[in-house]
Amino acid sequence: MSYQMAEYKNVEPGNDASAAEQVAQEIKAIGGDVKRLADDVNRRLKDFQDKLDRTEKSGLDAVKAEELNKLRTEVLAKAEALEAASVKRMDQIETAMKRTPLGGDGGEAEVKELARFERHLLHKARVDVTKARIAGDLVSLDAFRAYKSAFVPYLRKAETGIGGEQVKALTVGSDPDGGYQVTPQVSETAIKIVRESSPLRSLAQVVTISSDSLTIPEDIGIAECEWADETSARGETGTPKVGQRSINAFELVAKPKASNRLLEDAGIDIEQWLGQKVGEAMAIKEATAFITGSGTFSPRGLLTYPAGTSWKQIEQINTGSATGVDYEGLVRITYALKEFYHSRASWLMRRSSVADCMLIKDGDGRYIFASANEKAGFPMSLMGYPLRMAADMPAFASGALSIAFGDFYTGYTIVDRLGMTTLRDPFTADPFVVFKTRKRMGGDVTNFEAFKLGKCATRS
């Protein structure tokens, strides 16, 4: 029997298993390993004893003596392996207990912060993060605290203005391309603002990746079939086309500037300020790219594909007017979309276009959509479907694609490469300090029939 140590399974904060439960699982694992090895040793000792009993009766010759010595060596090796395995397992548990606070001075929130910080670093290093791991496998809790403590002084004074211990503490989050991994407070503030400010991001599917792109399968069309009786010849039927495409993650850079006076003001939460400014800048760029981006070093916008009903084309429906939309145009757009996509369908248009829709009247001069949206704060709807405003959608004008309607979760995919870094630059915009903060993300249409575009008529 060859001894194999049981796999060391870690528990990541945020999972239901607590650190205490983990320790219990590890102790149980030790017991199982030791029992298996002890059973094997006992079996071999019994064989050894049986051979000794037989040799006492028949006399010990050279061959049997060599065989017994070999058996003795194997038994001793098993005993040593048992001791080494037990020590190694206990060392692993001790390390895990030191890294993960068990009701001590490190709270659950802090451990979760550390876990997110480590995931960012692992994504940057392109390490598989799907395997469970303890917060602290990569960076100890003490090192993480030291990094957070040193990050704010770095923002205010740069490496040259802080102590050697703080500079050393920053190395755990250093970026090979320059700068440092932002703290969870900065990244979460920025991400929250981006999510709340980018309407399409709240509707589309968002996937986090650790590579440079997301590869997705393309299943175009459906398989065909035909009716036939028992004896008739069967003809060939069509098959769907299957391929794949990639959504690349591009670099998005924000460069908020701060005066030295602001940085020297101890009353300013510099992490909150940086996260706020970065979030605002990135949200504006993202929202524009999702609608009109070229796909070259940026996401590709949903309005950039040609008109049509084939793959990589989006059907465009006439709104009924060159300067807006009429009720019949809204009906045509709504029911041009296949019923499969209606359950998650939404409208997307700019604020002025929403106002124009709300002002559509019936033949008696009454506002058609007034009753559905008359309550203040009530979620807006149009034709019974949610209505979202997007400043980057074109205003109603001759030939403009001013309305999008459909299932954006199915139709559009956004990819985020986890991790955000910042580099302090006191030289480019002196006397201001520029914080070059960057992340990588992308987006593209992934299902071209999942939504329709409303196009204003062209003036003749």
Coordinates of C-alpha atoms in Angstrom, one line a residue:
M1 CA 0.0 0.0 0.0
S2 CA 1.5 3.3 -1.0
Y3 CA 0.5 6.2 1.2
Q4 CA -1.2 9.2 -0.3
M5 CA -2.0 12.3 1.8
A6 CA -5.6 13.3 1.5
E7 CA -6.2 16.5 -0.5
Y8 CA -6.0 19.7 1.6
K9 CA -9.4 21.5 1.0
N10 CA -9.7 25.1 1.9
V11 CA -12.8 27.1 2.7
E12 CA -13.1 30.6 1.2
P13 CA -14.8 33.3 3.3
G14 CA -18.3 33.9 2.1
N15 CA -19.0 30.2 1.9
D16 CA -21.3 28.6 4.5
A17 CA -18.5 26.6 6.1
S18 CA -16.8 28.5 8.9
A19 CA -13.2 28.4 9.9
A20 CA -14.1 26.3 12.9
E21 CA -15.9 23.8 10.7
Q22 CA -12.8 23.6 8.5
V23 CA -10.6 22.7 11.5
A24 CA -13.0 20.0 12.4
Q25 CA -12.9 18.6 8.9
E26 CA -9.2 18.7 8.9
I27 CA -9.0 16.8 12.2
K28 CA -11.4 14.2 10.8
A29 CA -9.2 13.9 7.7
I30 CA -6.2 13.3 9.9
G31 CA -8.0 10.6 11.7
G32 CA -8.9 8.9 8.5
D33 CA -5.3 9.1 7.1
V34 CA -3.8 7.8 10.3
K35 CA -6.3 4.9 10.6
R36 CA -5.6 3.8 7.1
L37 CA -1.9 3.9 7.6
A38 CA -2.0 2.2 11.0
D39 CA -4.2 -0.6 9.6
D40 CA -1.6 -1.2 6.9
V41 CA 1.2 -1.2 9.4
N42 CA -0.6 -3.6 11.7
R43 CA -1.3 -6.0 8.8
R44 CA 2.4 -6.0 7.9
L45 CA 3.4 -6.6 11.5
K46 CA 1.0 -9.5 11.7
D47 CA 2.6 -11.0 8.5
F48 CA 6.0 -10.4 10.0
Q49 CA 5.0 -12.3 13.2
D50 CA 3.5 -15.2 11.3
K51 CA 6.7 -15.6 9.3
L52 CA 8.7 -15.6 12.5
D53 CA 6.5 -18.3 14.0
R54 CA 6.9 -20.4 11.0
T55 CA 10.7 -20.0 10.9
E56 CA 11.1 -20.9 14.5
K57 CA 9.6 -24.3 13.7
S58 CA 11.5 -25.0 10.5
G59 CA 14.8 -23.2 11.2
L60 CA 16.0 -19.9 9.8
D61 CA 17.9 -20.0 6.5
A62 CA 19.6 -17.2 4.6
V63 CA 16.8 -16.7 2.1
K64 CA 14.1 -16.3 4.8
A65 CA 16.4 -14.0 6.8
E66 CA 16.7 -11.6 3.8
E67 CA 13.0 -11.7 3.3
L68 CA 12.3 -10.9 6.9
N69 CA 14.8 -8.0 6.9
K70 CA 13.0 -6.6 3.8
L71 CA 9.7 -6.8 5.6
R72 CA 11.1 -5.1 8.7
T73 CA 12.4 -2.2 6.5
E74 CA 9.0 -1.7 4.9
V75 CA 7.3 -1.7 8.3
L76 CA 9.7 0.9 9.7
A77 CA 9.2 3.0 6.6
K78 CA 5.4 2.9 7.1
A79 CA 5.8 4.0 10.7
E80 CA 8.0 7.0 9.7
A81 CA 5.5 7.9 7.0
L82 CA 2.7 7.9 9.6
E83 CA 4.6 10.2 11.8
A84 CA 5.6 12.6 9.0
A85 CA 2.0 12.7 7.6
S86 CA 0.6 13.6 11.0
V87 CA 3.1 16.4 11.5
K88 CA 2.5 17.8 8.1
R89 CA -1.3 17.8 8.5
M90 CA -1.0 19.5 11.9
D91 CA 1.3 22.1 10.4
Q92 CA -1.3 22.8 7.7
I93 CA -4.1 23.3 10.3
E94 CA -1.9 25.5 12.5
T95 CA -1.1 27.7 9.5
A96 CA -4.8 27.9 8.5
M97 CA -5.8 28.9 12.0
K98 CA -3.1 31.6 12.2
R99 CA -4.3 33.0 8.8
T100 CA -8.0 32.9 9.4
P101 CA -9.2 34.7 12.6
L102 CA -11.5 32.5 14.7
G103 CA -13.4 35.1 16.6
G104 CA -10.3 37.1 17.3
D105 CA -9.4 40.7 16.2
G106 CA -10.1 40.0 12.6
G107 CA -13.8 40.1 11.7
E108 CA -15.7 38.3 9.0
A109 CA -15.9 41.5 6.9
E110 CA -12.1 41.9 6.9
V111 CA -11.5 38.3 5.9
K112 CA -13.9 38.7 3.0
E113 CA -12.0 41.9 2.0
L114 CA -8.8 39.9 2.0
A115 CA -10.4 37.1 -0.1
R116 CA -11.5 39.6 -2.7
F117 CA -8.0 41.3 -2.7
E118 CA -6.3 37.9 -3.2
R119 CA -8.7 37.0 -6.1
H120 CA -7.7 40.3 -7.8
L121 CA -4.1 39.4 -7.5
L122 CA -4.7 35.8 -8.7
H123 CA -6.6 37.1 -11.7
K124 CA -3.7 39.4 -12.5
A125 CA -1.4 36.5 -12.3
R126 CA -3.8 34.3 -14.4
V127 CA -4.1 31.7 -11.6
D128 CA -7.1 29.5 -11.5
V129 CA -9.4 31.0 -8.9
T130 CA -12.2 28.4 -9.2
K131 CA -10.6 26.2 -6.6
A132 CA -11.6 26.8 -3.0
R133 CA -8.9 28.4 -0.9
I134 CA -8.5 30.1 2.5
A135 CA -8.2 33.9 2.7
G136 CA -4.5 34.2 3.6
D137 CA -3.1 31.5 1.2
L138 CA -1.5 34.2 -0.8
V139 CA -1.3 37.2 1.5
S140 CA -1.5 36.9 5.3
L141 CA -4.1 38.9 7.2
D142 CA -1.3 40.9 8.9
A143 CA 0.3 41.7 5.5
F144 CA -3.1 42.7 4.1
R145 CA -3.6 45.1 7.0
A146 CA -0.2 46.6 6.5
Y147 CA -0.9 47.0 2.8
K148 CA -4.2 48.9 3.6
S149 CA -2.4 51.1 6.1
A150 CA 0.4 51.9 3.6
F151 CA -1.9 52.5 0.6
V152 CA -3.4 55.8 1.8
P153 CA 0.0 57.3 2.7
Y154 CA 1.1 56.2 -0.8
L155 CA -1.8 58.1 -2.4
R156 CA -1.0 61.2 -0.4
K157 CA 2.8 61.2 -0.5
A158 CA 4.1 58.5 -3.0
E159 CA 6.8 56.0 -2.1
T160 CA 9.4 58.6 -1.5
G161 CA 7.3 60.3 1.2
I162 CA 6.6 57.2 3.3
G163 CA 8.7 54.9 5.5
G164 CA 10.6 51.9 4.5
E165 CA 8.2 49.5 6.3
Q166 CA 5.3 51.0 4.4
V167 CA 7.1 50.7 1.1
K168 CA 7.8 47.1 1.9
A169 CA 4.1 46.5 2.8
L170 CA 3.0 47.8 -0.6
T171 CA 4.9 45.1 -2.4
V172 CA 2.2 42.5 -1.8
G173 CA -0.1 44.4 -4.2
S174 CA 2.4 45.7 -6.7
D175 CA 1.6 45.5 -10.4
P176 CA 4.3 44.4 -12.9
D177 CA 3.0 47.1 -15.3
G178 CA 3.4 49.8 -12.7
G179 CA 1.3 51.0 -9.8
Y180 CA -0.5 49.0 -7.1
Q181 CA -3.7 47.0 -6.7
V182 CA -6.3 49.4 -5.3
T183 CA -7.8 48.5 -1.9
P184 CA -11.3 46.9 -1.8
Q185 CA -12.8 50.2 -0.6
V186 CA -11.6 52.0 -3.8
S187 CA -12.6 49.2 -6.2
E188 CA -16.0 48.6 -4.6
T189 CA -16.9 52.3 -4.6
A190 CA -15.9 52.6 -8.3
I191 CA -17.8 49.4 -9.2
K192 CA -20.9 50.5 -7.4
I193 CA -21.0 53.8 -9.2
V194 CA -20.4 52.1 -12.6
R195 CA -23.2 49.6 -12.0
E196 CA -25.7 52.3 -10.9
S197 CA -24.7 54.7 -13.8
S198 CA -24.5 52.4 -16.8
P199 CA -28.1 51.3 -17.8
L200 CA -27.0 48.5 -20.1
R201 CA -24.7 47.0 -17.5
S202 CA -27.7 46.5 -15.3
L203 CA -29.6 44.7 -18.0
A204 CA -26.9 42.7 -19.8
Q205 CA -25.1 39.5 -18.7
V206 CA -21.8 40.3 -16.9
V207 CA -19.0 37.7 -16.8
T208 CA -15.8 38.0 -14.8
I209 CA -12.8 36.5 -16.5
S210 CA -9.1 36.0 -15.7
S211 CA -7.8 35.9 -19.3
D212 CA -7.7 38.4 -22.1
S213 CA -11.0 37.3 -23.7
L214 CA -14.2 35.3 -23.2
T215 CA -14.8 32.6 -25.9
I216 CA -18.4 31.7 -26.4
P217 CA -20.1 29.2 -28.7
E218 CA -22.3 30.3 -31.6
D219 CA -25.1 28.0 -32.4
I220 CA -26.7 29.5 -35.5
G221 CA -30.1 28.2 -36.6
I222 CA -31.9 25.0 -35.7
A223 CA -31.8 21.4 -36.9
E224 CA -34.3 20.4 -39.6
C225 CA -36.5 17.4 -39.7
E226 CA -39.2 15.9 -42.1
W227 CA -42.2 13.6 -42.0
A228 CA -41.8 10.1 -43.5
D229 CA -43.7 6.8 -43.5
E230 CA -42.1 3.5 -42.7
T231 CA -40.9 2.6 -46.2
S232 CA -40.2 6.0 -47.9
A233 CA -36.7 7.2 -48.6
R234 CA -35.2 9.7 -46.1
G235 CA -33.6 12.8 -47.5
E236 CA -30.8 14.8 -45.9
T237 CA -32.0 17.5 -43.5
G238 CA -30.1 20.7 -42.6
T239 CA -28.0 21.0 -39.5
P240 CA -27.3 24.2 -37.5
K241 CA -24.0 26.0 -37.9
V242 CA -21.8 25.8 -34.8
G243 CA -18.8 28.1 -34.2
Q244 CA -17.3 30.3 -31.6
R245 CA -16.4 34.0 -31.1
S246 CA -14.4 36.0 -28.6
I247 CA -15.2 39.1 -26.6
N248 CA -11.9 40.8 -25.8
A249 CA -11.1 42.8 -22.7
F250 CA -9.7 46.2 -23.4
E251 CA -7.9 48.6 -21.1
L252 CA -10.0 51.4 -19.7
V253 CA -8.0 54.2 -18.0
A254 CA -9.3 56.9 -15.7
K255 CA -7.0 59.8 -14.7
P256 CA -8.5 61.8 -11.8
K257 CA -6.4 64.7 -10.6
A258 CA -6.0 66.0 -7.0
S259 CA -4.3 69.0 -5.7
N260 CA -1.6 68.7 -3.1
R261 CA -3.8 70.7 -0.7
L262 CA -6.6 68.1 -1.0
L263 CA -4.1 65.2 -0.5
E264 CA -2.7 66.9 2.6
D265 CA -6.1 67.4 4.2
A266 CA -6.4 64.6 6.7
G267 CA -10.2 65.1 6.8
I268 CA -10.6 63.9 3.2
D269 CA -11.2 60.2 2.8
I270 CA -8.8 59.8 -0.1
E271 CA -9.8 56.2 -0.9
Q272 CA -13.5 57.2 -1.1
W273 CA -12.6 60.2 -3.2
L274 CA -10.5 58.1 -5.7
G275 CA -13.2 55.4 -6.0
Q276 CA -15.8 58.1 -6.6
K277 CA -13.8 59.9 -9.3
V278 CA -12.7 56.7 -11.1
G279 CA -16.3 55.2 -11.0
E280 CA -17.8 58.4 -12.5
A281 CA -15.2 58.6 -15.3
M282 CA -15.4 54.9 -16.2
A283 CA -19.2 54.8 -16.1
I284 CA -19.5 57.5 -18.7
K285 CA -17.0 55.8 -21.1
E286 CA -18.6 52.3 -20.6
A287 CA -22.1 53.5 -21.2
T288 CA -21.1 55.2 -24.4
A289 CA -19.1 52.2 -25.7
F290 CA -22.0 49.7 -25.0
I291 CA -24.2 51.7 -27.3
T292 CA -21.9 53.1 -30.1
G293 CA -18.4 51.6 -29.4
S294 CA -16.5 50.5 -32.5
G295 CA -15.1 47.2 -31.1
T296 CA -11.6 48.4 -31.8
F297 CA -9.8 48.8 -28.5
S298 CA -13.3 49.2 -26.9
P299 CA -16.5 47.3 -26.5
R300 CA -18.7 47.1 -29.6
G301 CA -22.0 48.9 -29.3
L302 CA -25.4 47.4 -30.1
L303 CA -26.2 50.2 -32.6
T304 CA -23.2 49.5 -34.8
Y305 CA -24.4 46.3 -36.6
P306 CA -26.1 46.5 -40.0
A307 CA -29.8 46.2 -40.4
G308 CA -31.2 42.8 -41.3
T309 CA -32.5 39.5 -39.8
S310 CA -29.4 37.3 -40.5
W311 CA -26.7 36.6 -38.0
K312 CA -24.6 39.6 -37.1
Q313 CA -27.5 41.8 -38.2
I314 CA -30.1 43.5 -36.0
E315 CA -33.6 44.1 -37.4
Q316 CA -34.6 47.8 -37.5
I317 CA -38.3 48.7 -37.3
N318 CA -39.7 52.0 -38.6
T319 CA -41.0 54.2 -35.7
G320 CA -43.7 55.7 -37.9
S321 CA -42.3 59.2 -37.8
A322 CA -39.1 61.1 -38.9
T323 CA -39.1 63.1 -35.6
G324 CA -40.3 60.6 -33.1
V325 CA -42.5 57.5 -32.7
D326 CA -46.2 56.9 -32.8
Y327 CA -48.3 54.3 -31.1
E328 CA -48.4 52.0 -34.2
G329 CA -44.6 52.2 -34.3
L330 CA -44.3 51.0 -30.7
V331 CA -46.7 48.2 -31.4
R332 CA -44.6 47.1 -34.5
I333 CA -41.4 47.2 -32.5
T334 CA -42.9 45.2 -29.6
Y335 CA -44.3 42.4 -31.7
A336 CA -41.3 42.2 -34.1
L337 CA -39.5 40.5 -31.1
K338 CA -40.0 36.8 -30.8
E339 CA -42.2 35.8 -27.9
F340 CA -39.3 33.8 -26.3
Y341 CA -37.5 37.0 -25.4
H342 CA -40.6 38.9 -24.1
S343 CA -40.3 37.7 -20.5
R344 CA -37.1 39.7 -19.9
A345 CA -37.6 42.4 -22.5
S346 CA -37.0 46.1 -21.7
W347 CA -37.0 49.4 -23.5
L348 CA -33.9 51.5 -23.8
M349 CA -33.9 55.2 -24.9
R350 CA -32.7 58.6 -23.9
R351 CA -34.6 60.8 -21.5
S352 CA -36.1 63.2 -24.1
S353 CA -37.4 60.2 -26.1
V354 CA -39.1 58.9 -23.0
A355 CA -40.8 62.2 -22.6
D356 CA -42.0 62.1 -26.3
C357 CA -43.4 58.6 -25.7
M358 CA -45.3 59.7 -22.6
L359 CA -46.9 62.5 -24.6
I360 CA -48.4 60.2 -27.2
K361 CA -52.2 60.9 -27.2
D362 CA -55.2 58.9 -28.4
G363 CA -57.9 60.1 -30.8
D364 CA -59.7 61.9 -28.0
G365 CA -56.5 63.8 -26.9
R366 CA -55.8 61.7 -23.8
Y367 CA -52.3 60.6 -22.9
I368 CA -52.1 56.9 -23.7
F369 CA -49.4 55.9 -21.1
A370 CA -50.4 58.3 -18.3
S371 CA -52.1 55.8 -16.1
A372 CA -49.2 53.4 -16.1
N373 CA -46.7 56.0 -14.9
E374 CA -48.7 58.5 -12.9
K375 CA -47.2 57.5 -9.5
A376 CA -44.1 59.3 -8.4
G377 CA -41.1 57.0 -8.0
F378 CA -43.0 54.1 -9.7
P379 CA -40.8 52.2 -12.2
M380 CA -41.6 53.5 -15.7
S381 CA -43.1 51.1 -18.2
L382 CA -44.1 51.3 -21.9
M383 CA -46.4 48.9 -23.5
G384 CA -46.3 46.8 -20.3
Y385 CA -42.5 46.4 -20.4
P386 CA -39.8 48.2 -18.1
L387 CA -38.4 51.4 -19.5
R388 CA -34.7 52.4 -18.9
M389 CA -33.1 55.7 -19.8
A390 CA -29.7 55.8 -21.5
A391 CA -28.2 59.2 -22.3
D392 CA -26.1 57.7 -25.2
M393 CA -29.1 56.5 -27.2
P394 CA -29.7 59.0 -30.1
A395 CA -32.5 61.6 -29.9
F396 CA -35.4 61.3 -32.2
A397 CA -34.2 62.6 -35.6
S398 CA -34.5 61.6 -39.2
G399 CA -32.9 58.1 -39.7
A400 CA -31.8 57.8 -36.0
L401 CA -31.8 54.5 -34.2
S402 CA -33.4 56.0 -31.1
I403 CA -35.1 53.0 -29.5
A404 CA -33.8 49.5 -28.5
F405 CA -36.3 46.9 -27.2
G406 CA -35.5 43.3 -26.2
D407 CA -33.9 40.8 -23.8
F408 CA -30.5 42.5 -23.2
Y409 CA -29.4 39.8 -20.8
T410 CA -29.6 37.2 -23.6
G411 CA -28.5 39.6 -26.3
Y412 CA -25.5 41.5 -24.9
T413 CA -22.5 40.2 -22.8
I414 CA -20.1 42.4 -20.8
V415 CA -16.8 40.9 -19.7
D416 CA -14.8 42.2 -16.7
R417 CA -11.3 41.2 -16.0
L418 CA -11.1 41.3 -12.2
G419 CA -8.6 43.7 -10.7
M420 CA -8.0 47.5 -10.7
T421 CA -4.6 49.2 -10.3
T422 CA -3.6 52.8 -9.8
L423 CA -0.3 54.6 -10.4
R424 CA 0.5 57.9 -8.7
D425 CA 1.9 60.5 -11.2
P426 CA 3.0 63.8 -9.7
F427 CA 4.8 65.1 -12.8
T428 CA 2.4 65.1 -15.8
A429 CA -0.1 67.8 -14.5
D430 CA 2.0 69.6 -11.9
P431 CA 1.0 71.1 -9.4
F432 CA -1.7 68.4 -9.5
V433 CA -1.2 64.7 -8.8
V434 CA -2.7 62.3 -11.4
F435 CA -3.9 58.9 -10.4
K436 CA -3.7 56.7 -13.5
T437 CA -6.2 54.0 -12.6
R438 CA -7.0 51.2 -15.0
K439 CA -9.1 48.1 -15.4
R440 CA -9.9 45.8 -18.4
M441 CA -13.3 45.1 -19.8
G442 CA -15.2 44.5 -23.0
G443 CA -18.7 43.9 -24.4
D444 CA -20.5 42.8 -27.6
V445 CA -23.8 41.5 -28.9
T446 CA -24.1 37.8 -28.4
N447 CA -27.6 37.1 -29.7
F448 CA -28.7 39.3 -32.6
E449 CA -32.4 38.3 -32.6
A450 CA -32.8 39.1 -28.8
F451 CA -33.7 42.7 -29.4
K452 CA -35.0 45.1 -32.1
L453 CA -34.1 48.7 -32.9
G454 CA -36.5 51.5 -33.6
K455 CA -35.4 53.7 -36.5
C456 CA -37.0 57.0 -37.2
A457 CA -38.2 57.4 -40.8
T458 CA -36.0 59.3 -43.2
R459 CA -37.2 62.6 -44.5
S460 CA -37.7 62.6 -48.2

